[in-house]
CSV table of N, CA, C and O in Angstrom, one decimal:
chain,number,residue,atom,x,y,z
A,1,UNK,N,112.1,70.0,66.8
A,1,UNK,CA,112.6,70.9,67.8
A,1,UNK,C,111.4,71.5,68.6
A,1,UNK,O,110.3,71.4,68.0
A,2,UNK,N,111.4,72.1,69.6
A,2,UNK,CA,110.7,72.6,70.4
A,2,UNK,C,110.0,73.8,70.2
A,2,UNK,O,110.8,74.6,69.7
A,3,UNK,N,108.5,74.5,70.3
A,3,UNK,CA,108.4,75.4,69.1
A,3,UNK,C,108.7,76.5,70.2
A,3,UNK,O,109.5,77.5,70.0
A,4,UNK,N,108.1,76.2,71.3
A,4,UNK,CA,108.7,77.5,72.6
A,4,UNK,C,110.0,77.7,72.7
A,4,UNK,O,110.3,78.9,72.9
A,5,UNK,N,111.2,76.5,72.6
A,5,UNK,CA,112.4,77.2,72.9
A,5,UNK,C,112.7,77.7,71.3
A,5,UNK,O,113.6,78.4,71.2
A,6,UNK,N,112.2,77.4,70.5
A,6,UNK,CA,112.6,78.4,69.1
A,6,UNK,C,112.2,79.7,69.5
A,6,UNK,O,113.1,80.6,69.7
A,7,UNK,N,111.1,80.0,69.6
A,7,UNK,CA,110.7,81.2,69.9
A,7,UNK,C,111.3,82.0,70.7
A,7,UNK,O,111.7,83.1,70.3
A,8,UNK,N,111.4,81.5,72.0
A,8,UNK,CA,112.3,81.8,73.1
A,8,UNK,C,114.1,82.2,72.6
A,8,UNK,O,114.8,83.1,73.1
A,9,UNK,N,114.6,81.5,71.7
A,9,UNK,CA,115.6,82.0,71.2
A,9,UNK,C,115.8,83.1,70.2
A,9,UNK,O,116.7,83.8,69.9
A,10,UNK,N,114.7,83.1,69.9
A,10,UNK,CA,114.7,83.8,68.3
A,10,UNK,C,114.0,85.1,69.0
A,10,UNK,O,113.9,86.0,68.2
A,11,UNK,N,113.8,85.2,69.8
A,11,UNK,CA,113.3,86.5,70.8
A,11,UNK,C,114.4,87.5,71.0
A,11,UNK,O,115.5,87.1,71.4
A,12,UNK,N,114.2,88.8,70.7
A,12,UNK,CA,115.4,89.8,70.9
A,12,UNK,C,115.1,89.9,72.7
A,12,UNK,O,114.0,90.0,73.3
A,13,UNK,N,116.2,90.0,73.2
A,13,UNK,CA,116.2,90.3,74.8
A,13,UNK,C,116.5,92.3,74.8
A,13,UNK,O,117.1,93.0,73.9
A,14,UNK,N,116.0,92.7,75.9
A,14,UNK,CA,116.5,94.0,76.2
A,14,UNK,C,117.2,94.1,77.8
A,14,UNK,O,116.8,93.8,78.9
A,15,UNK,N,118.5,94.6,77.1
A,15,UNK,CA,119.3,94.8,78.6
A,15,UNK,C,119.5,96.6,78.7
A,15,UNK,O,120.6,97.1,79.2
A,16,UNK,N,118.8,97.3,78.5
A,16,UNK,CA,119.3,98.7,78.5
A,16,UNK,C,117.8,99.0,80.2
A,16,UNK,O,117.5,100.2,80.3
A,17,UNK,N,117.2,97.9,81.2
A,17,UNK,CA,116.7,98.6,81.7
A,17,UNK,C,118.0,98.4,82.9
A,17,UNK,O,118.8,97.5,82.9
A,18,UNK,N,117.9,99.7,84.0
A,18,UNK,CA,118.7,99.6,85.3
A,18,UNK,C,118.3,98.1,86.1
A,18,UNK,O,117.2,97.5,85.8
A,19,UNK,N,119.3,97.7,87.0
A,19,UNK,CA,118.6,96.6,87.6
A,19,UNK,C,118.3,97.2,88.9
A,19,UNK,O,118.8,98.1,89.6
A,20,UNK,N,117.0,96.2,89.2
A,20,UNK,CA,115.8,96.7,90.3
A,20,UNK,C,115.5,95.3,90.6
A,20,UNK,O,115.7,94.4,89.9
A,21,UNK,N,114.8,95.2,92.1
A,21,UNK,CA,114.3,94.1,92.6
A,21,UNK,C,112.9,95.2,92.9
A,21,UNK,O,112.4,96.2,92.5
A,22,UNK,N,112.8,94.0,94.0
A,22,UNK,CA,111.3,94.0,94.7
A,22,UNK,C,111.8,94.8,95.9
A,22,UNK,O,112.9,94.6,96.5
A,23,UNK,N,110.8,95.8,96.4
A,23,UNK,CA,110.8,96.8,97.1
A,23,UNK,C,111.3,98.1,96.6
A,23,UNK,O,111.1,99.2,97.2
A,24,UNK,N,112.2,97.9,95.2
A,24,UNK,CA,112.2,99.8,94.4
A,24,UNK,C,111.5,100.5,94.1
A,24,UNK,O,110.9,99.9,93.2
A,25,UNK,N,111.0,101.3,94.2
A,25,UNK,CA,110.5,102.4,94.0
A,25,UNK,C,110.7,102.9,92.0
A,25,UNK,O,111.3,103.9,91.7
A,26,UNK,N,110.1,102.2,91.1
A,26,UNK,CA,110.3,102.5,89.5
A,26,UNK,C,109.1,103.2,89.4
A,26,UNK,O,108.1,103.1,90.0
A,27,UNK,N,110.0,104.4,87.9
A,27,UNK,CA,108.5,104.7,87.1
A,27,UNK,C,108.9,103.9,85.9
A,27,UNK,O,110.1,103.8,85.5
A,28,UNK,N,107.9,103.4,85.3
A,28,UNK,CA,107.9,102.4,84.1
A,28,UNK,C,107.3,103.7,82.9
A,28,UNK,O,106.2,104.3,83.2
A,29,UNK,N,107.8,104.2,81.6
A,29,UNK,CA,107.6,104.6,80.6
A,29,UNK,C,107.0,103.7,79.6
A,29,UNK,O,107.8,103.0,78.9
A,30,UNK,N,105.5,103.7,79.5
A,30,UNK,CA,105.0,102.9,78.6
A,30,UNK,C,104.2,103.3,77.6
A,30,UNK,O,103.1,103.9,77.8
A,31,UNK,N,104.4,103.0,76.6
A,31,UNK,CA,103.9,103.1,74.8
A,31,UNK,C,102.5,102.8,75.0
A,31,UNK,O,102.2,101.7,75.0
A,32,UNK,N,101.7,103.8,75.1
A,32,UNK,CA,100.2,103.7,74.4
A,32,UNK,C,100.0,103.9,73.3
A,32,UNK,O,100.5,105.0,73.1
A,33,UNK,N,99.2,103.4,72.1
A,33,UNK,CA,98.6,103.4,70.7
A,33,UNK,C,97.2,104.1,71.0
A,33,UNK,O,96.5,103.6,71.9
A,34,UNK,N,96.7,104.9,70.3
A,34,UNK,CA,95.3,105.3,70.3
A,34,UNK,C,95.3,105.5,69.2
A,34,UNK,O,95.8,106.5,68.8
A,35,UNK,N,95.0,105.0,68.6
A,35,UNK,CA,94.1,105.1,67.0
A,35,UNK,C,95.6,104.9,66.3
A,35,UNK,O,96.3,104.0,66.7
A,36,UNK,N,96.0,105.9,65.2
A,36,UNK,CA,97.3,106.5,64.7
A,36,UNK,C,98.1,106.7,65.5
A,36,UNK,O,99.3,106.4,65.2
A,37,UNK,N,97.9,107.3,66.9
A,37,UNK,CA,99.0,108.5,67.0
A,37,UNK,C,99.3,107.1,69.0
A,37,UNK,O,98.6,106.3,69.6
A,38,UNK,N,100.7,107.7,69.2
A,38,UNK,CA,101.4,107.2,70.2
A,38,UNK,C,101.6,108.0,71.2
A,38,UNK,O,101.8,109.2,71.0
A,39,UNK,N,101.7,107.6,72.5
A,39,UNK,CA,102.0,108.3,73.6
A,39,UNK,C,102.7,107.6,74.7
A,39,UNK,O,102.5,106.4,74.8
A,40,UNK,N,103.4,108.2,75.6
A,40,UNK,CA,103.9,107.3,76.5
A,40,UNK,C,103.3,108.0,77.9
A,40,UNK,O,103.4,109.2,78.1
A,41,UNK,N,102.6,106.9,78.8
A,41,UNK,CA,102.6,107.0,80.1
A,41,UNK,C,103.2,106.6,81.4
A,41,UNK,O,103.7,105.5,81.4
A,42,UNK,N,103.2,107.3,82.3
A,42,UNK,CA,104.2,106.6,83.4
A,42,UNK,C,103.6,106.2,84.3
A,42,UNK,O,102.6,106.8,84.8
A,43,UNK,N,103.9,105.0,84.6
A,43,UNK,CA,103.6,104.4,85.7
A,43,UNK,C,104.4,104.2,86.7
A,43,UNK,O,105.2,103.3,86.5
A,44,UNK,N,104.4,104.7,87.9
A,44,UNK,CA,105.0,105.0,89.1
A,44,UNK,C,105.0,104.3,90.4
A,44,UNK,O,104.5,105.1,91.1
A,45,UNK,N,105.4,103.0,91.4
A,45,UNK,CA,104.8,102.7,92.0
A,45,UNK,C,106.1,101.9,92.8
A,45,UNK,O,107.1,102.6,92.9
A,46,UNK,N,106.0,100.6,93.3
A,46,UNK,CA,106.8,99.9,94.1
A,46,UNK,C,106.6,98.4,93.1
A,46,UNK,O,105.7,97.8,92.6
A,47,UNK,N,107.9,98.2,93.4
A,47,UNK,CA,107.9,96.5,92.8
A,47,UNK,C,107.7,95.2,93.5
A,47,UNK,O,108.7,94.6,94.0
A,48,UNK,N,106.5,94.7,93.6
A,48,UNK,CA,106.2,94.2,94.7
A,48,UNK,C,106.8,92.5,94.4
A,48,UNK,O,106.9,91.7,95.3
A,49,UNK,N,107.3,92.1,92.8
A,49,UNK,CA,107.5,91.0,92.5
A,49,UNK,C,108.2,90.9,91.0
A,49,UNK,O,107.9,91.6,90.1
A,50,UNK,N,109.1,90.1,90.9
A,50,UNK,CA,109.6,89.7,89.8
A,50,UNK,C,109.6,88.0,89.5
A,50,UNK,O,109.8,87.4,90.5
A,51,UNK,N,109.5,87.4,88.5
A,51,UNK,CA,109.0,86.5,88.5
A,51,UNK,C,109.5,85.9,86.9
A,51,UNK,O,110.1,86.6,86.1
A,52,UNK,N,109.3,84.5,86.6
A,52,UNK,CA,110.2,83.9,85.2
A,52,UNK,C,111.4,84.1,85.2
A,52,UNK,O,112.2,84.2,86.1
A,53,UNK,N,111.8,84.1,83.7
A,53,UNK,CA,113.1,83.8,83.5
A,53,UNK,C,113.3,84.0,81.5
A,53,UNK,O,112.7,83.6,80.5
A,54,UNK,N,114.3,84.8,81.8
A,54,UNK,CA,114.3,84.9,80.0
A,54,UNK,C,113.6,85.8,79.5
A,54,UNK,O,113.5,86.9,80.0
A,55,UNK,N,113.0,85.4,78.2
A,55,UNK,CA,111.9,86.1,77.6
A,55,UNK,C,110.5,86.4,78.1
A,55,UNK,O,109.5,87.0,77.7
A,56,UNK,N,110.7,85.8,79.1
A,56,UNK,CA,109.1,85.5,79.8
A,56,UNK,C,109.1,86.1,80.9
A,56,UNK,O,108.0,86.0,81.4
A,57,UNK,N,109.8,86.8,81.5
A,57,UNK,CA,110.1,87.3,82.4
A,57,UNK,C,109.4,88.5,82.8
A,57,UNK,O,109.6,89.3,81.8
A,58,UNK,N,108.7,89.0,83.6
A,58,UNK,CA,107.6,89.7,84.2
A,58,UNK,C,108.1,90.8,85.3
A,58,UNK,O,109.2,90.6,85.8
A,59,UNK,N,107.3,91.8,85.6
A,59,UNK,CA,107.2,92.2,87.1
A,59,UNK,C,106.5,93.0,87.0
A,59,UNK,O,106.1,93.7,86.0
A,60,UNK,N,106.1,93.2,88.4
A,60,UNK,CA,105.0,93.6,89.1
A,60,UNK,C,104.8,95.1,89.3
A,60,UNK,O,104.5,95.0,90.5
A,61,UNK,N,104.7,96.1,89.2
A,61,UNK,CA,104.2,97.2,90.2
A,61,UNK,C,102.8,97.7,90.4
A,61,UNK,O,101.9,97.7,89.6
A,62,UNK,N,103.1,98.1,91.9
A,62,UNK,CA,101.8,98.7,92.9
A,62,UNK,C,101.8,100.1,93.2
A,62,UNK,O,102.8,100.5,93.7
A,63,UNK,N,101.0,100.7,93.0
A,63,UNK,CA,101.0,102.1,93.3
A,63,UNK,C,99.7,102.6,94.3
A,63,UNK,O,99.0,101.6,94.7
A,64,UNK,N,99.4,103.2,94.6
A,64,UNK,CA,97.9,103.6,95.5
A,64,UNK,C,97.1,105.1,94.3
A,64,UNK,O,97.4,106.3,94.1
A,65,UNK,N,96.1,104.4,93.9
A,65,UNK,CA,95.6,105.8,93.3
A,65,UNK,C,94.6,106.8,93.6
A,65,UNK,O,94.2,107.2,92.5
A,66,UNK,N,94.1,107.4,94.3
A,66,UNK,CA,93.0,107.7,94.9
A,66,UNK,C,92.6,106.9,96.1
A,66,UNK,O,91.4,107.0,96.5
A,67,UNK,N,93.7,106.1,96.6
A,67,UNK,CA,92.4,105.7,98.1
A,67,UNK,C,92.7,104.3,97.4
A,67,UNK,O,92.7,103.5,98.4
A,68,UNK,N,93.1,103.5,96.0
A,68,UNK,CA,92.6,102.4,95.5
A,68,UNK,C,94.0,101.6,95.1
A,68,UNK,O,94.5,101.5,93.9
A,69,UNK,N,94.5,101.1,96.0
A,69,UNK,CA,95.6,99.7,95.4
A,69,UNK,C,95.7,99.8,94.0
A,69,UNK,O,94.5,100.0,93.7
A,70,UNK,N,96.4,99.9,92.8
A,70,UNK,CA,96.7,99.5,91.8
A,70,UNK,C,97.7,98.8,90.9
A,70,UNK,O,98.7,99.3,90.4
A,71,UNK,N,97.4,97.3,90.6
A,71,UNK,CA,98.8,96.7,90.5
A,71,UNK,C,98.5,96.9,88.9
A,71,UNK,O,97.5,97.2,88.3
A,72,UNK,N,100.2,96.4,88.1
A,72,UNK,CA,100.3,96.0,86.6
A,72,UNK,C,101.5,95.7,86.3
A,72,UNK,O,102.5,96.5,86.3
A,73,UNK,N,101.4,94.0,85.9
A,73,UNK,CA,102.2,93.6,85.5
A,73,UNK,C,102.6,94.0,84.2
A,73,UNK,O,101.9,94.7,83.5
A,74,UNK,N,103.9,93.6,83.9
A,74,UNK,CA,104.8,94.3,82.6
A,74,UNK,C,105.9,93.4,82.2
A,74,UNK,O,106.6,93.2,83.2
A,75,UNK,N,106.2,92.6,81.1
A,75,UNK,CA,106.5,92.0,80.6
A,75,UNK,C,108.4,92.5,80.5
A,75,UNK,O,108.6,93.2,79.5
A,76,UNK,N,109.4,92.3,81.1
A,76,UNK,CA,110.5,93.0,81.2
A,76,UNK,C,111.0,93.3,79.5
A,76,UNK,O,111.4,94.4,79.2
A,77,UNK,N,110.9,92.4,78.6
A,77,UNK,CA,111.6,92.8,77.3
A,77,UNK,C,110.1,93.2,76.5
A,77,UNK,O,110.1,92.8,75.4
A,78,UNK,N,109.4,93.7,76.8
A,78,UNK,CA,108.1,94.2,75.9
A,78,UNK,C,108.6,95.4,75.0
A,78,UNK,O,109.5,96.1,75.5
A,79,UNK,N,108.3,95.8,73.8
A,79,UNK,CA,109.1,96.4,73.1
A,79,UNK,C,108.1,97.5,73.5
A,79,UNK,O,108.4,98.6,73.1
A,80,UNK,N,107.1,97.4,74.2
A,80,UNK,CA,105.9,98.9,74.1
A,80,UNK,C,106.6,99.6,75.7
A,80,UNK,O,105.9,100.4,76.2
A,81,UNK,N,108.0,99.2,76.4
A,81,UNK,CA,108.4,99.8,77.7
A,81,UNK,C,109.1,100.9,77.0
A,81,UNK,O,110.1,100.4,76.4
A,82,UNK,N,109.1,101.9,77.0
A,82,UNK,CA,110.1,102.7,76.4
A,82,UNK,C,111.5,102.8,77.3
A,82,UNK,O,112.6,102.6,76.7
A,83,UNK,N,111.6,103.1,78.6
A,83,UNK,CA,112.2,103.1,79.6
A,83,UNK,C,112.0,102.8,80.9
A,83,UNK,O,110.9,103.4,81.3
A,84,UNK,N,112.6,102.0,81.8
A,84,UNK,CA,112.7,102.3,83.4
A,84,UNK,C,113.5,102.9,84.5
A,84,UNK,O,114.6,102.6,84.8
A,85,UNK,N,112.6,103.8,85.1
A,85,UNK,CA,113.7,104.5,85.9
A,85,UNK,C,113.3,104.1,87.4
A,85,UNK,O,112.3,104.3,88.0
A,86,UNK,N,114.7,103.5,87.9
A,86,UNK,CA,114.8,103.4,89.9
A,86,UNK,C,115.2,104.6,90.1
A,86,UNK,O,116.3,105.2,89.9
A,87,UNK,N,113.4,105.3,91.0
A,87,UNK,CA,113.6,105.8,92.2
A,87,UNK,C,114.4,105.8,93.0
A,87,UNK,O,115.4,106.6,92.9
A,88,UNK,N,114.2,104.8,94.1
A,88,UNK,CA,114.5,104.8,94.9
A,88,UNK,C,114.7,103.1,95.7
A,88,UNK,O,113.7,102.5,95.9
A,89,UNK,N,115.7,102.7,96.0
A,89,UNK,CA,116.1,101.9,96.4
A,89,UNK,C,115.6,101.1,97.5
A,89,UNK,O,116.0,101.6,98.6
A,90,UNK,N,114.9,100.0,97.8
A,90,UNK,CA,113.8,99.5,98.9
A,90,UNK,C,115.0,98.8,99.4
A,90,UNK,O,116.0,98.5,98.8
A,91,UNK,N,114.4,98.5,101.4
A,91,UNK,CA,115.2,97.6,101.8
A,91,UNK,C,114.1,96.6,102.1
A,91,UNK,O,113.1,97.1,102.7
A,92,UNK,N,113.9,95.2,101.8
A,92,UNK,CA,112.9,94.6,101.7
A,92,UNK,C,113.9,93.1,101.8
A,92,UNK,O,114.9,92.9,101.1
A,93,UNK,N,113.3,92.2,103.0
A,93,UNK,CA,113.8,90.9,103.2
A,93,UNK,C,113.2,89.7,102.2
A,93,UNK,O,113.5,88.5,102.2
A,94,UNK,N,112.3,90.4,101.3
A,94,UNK,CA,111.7,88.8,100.8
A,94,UNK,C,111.6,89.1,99.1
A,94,UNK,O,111.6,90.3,98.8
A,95,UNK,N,111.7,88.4,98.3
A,95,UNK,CA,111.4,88.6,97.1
A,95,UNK,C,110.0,88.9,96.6
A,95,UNK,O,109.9,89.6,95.6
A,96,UNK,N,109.0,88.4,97.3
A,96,UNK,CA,107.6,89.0,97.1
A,96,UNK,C,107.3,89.5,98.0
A,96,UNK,O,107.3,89.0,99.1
A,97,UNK,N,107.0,91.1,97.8
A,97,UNK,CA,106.4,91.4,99.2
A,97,UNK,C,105.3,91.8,98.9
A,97,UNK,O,105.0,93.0,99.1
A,98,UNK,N,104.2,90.8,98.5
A,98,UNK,CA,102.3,91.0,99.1
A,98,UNK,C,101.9,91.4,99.9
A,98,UNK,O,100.8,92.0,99.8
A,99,UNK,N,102.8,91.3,101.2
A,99,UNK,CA,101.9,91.8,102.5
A,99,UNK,C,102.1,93.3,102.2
A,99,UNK,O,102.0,93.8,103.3
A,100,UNK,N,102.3,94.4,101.3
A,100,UNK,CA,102.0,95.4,101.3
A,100,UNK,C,100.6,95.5,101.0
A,100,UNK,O,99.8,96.3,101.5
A,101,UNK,N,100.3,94.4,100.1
A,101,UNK,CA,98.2,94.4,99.6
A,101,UNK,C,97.4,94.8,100.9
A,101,UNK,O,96.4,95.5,100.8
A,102,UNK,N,97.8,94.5,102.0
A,102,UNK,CA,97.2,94.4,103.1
A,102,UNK,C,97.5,95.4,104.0
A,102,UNK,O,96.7,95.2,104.9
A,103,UNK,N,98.5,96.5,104.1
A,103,UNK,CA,98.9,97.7,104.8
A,103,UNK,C,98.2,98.9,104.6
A,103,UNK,O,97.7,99.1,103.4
A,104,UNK,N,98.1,99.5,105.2
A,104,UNK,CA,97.4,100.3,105.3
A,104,UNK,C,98.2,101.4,105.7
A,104,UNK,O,99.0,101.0,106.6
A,105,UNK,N,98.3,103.0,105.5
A,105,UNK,CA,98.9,104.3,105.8
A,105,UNK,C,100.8,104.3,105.7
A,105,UNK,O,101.6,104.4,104.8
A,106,UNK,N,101.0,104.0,107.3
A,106,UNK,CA,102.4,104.4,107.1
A,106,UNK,C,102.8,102.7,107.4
A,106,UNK,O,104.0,102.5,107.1
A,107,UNK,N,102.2,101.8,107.8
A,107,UNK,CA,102.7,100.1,107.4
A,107,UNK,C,102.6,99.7,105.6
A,107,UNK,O,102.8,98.6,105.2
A,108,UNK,N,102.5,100.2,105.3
A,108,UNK,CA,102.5,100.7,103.6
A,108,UNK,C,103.7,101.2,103.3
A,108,UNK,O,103.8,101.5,102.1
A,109,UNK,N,104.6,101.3,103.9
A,109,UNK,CA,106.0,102.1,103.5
A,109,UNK,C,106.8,101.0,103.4
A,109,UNK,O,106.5,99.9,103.9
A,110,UNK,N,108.0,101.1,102.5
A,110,UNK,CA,109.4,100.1,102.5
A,110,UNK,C,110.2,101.4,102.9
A,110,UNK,O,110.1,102.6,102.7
A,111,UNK,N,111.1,100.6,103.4
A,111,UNK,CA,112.5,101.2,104.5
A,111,UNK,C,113.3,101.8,103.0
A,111,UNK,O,112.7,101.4,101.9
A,112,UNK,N,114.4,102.7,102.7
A,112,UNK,CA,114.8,103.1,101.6
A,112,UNK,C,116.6,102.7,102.1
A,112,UNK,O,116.8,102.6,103.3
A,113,UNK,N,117.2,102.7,101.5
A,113,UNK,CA,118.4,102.8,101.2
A,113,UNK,C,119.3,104.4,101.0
A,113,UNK,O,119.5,104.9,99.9
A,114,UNK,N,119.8,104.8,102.0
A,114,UNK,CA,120.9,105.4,101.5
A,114,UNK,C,121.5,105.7,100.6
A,114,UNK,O,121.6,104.6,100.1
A,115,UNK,N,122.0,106.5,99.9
A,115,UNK,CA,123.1,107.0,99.1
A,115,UNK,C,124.3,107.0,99.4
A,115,UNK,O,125.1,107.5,98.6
């Protein structure tokens, strides 16, 4: 048998995150370890990509920190995500949207969605 699709089967999936594409606005709640003791940080940003399929399944966010681009990928079923929460709803025509890497001030923005 195949040792990836064993693995891939034998993998617990998580369905408790909201669904989100590329152009939402998520903060991602993530499990840090420092020594003993645990903490969760947020990471806050735009989803510029989603990518795989399954267990292997990824996405992207970008945030601006000081003046400085910051991207980090995140493994969708990683047991160290504690939670994700959609902001804010992007209106975005493409599934990857990179050409944000390259915007600058207010061409840096995605259009939002309504309520």
């Amino acid at each position: 048998m195949n040792l990836v699709k064993f693995v891939e089967e034998s993998a617990v999936e998580r369905r408790d995150h909201p669904k989100f594409k590329a152009g939402d606005t998520v903060s991602v709640h993530y499990k840090i370890k420092e020594g003993n003791k645990e903490r969760i940080q947020v990471f806050q940003g735009i989803v510029i990509q989603r990518r795989g399929a399954g267990v292997t399944e990824t996405f992207t966010v970008r945030k601006i920190s000081n003046g400085i681009g910051v991207e980090r990928i995140f493994p969708v079923h990683s047991p160290s995500i504690d939670h994700v929460d959609r902001n804010t709803i992007g209106v975005v025509r493409r599934a990857r949207i990179f050409y944000l890497r390259a915007a600058k001030g207010k061409a840096a923005r995605v259009k939002t969605k309504r309520k």
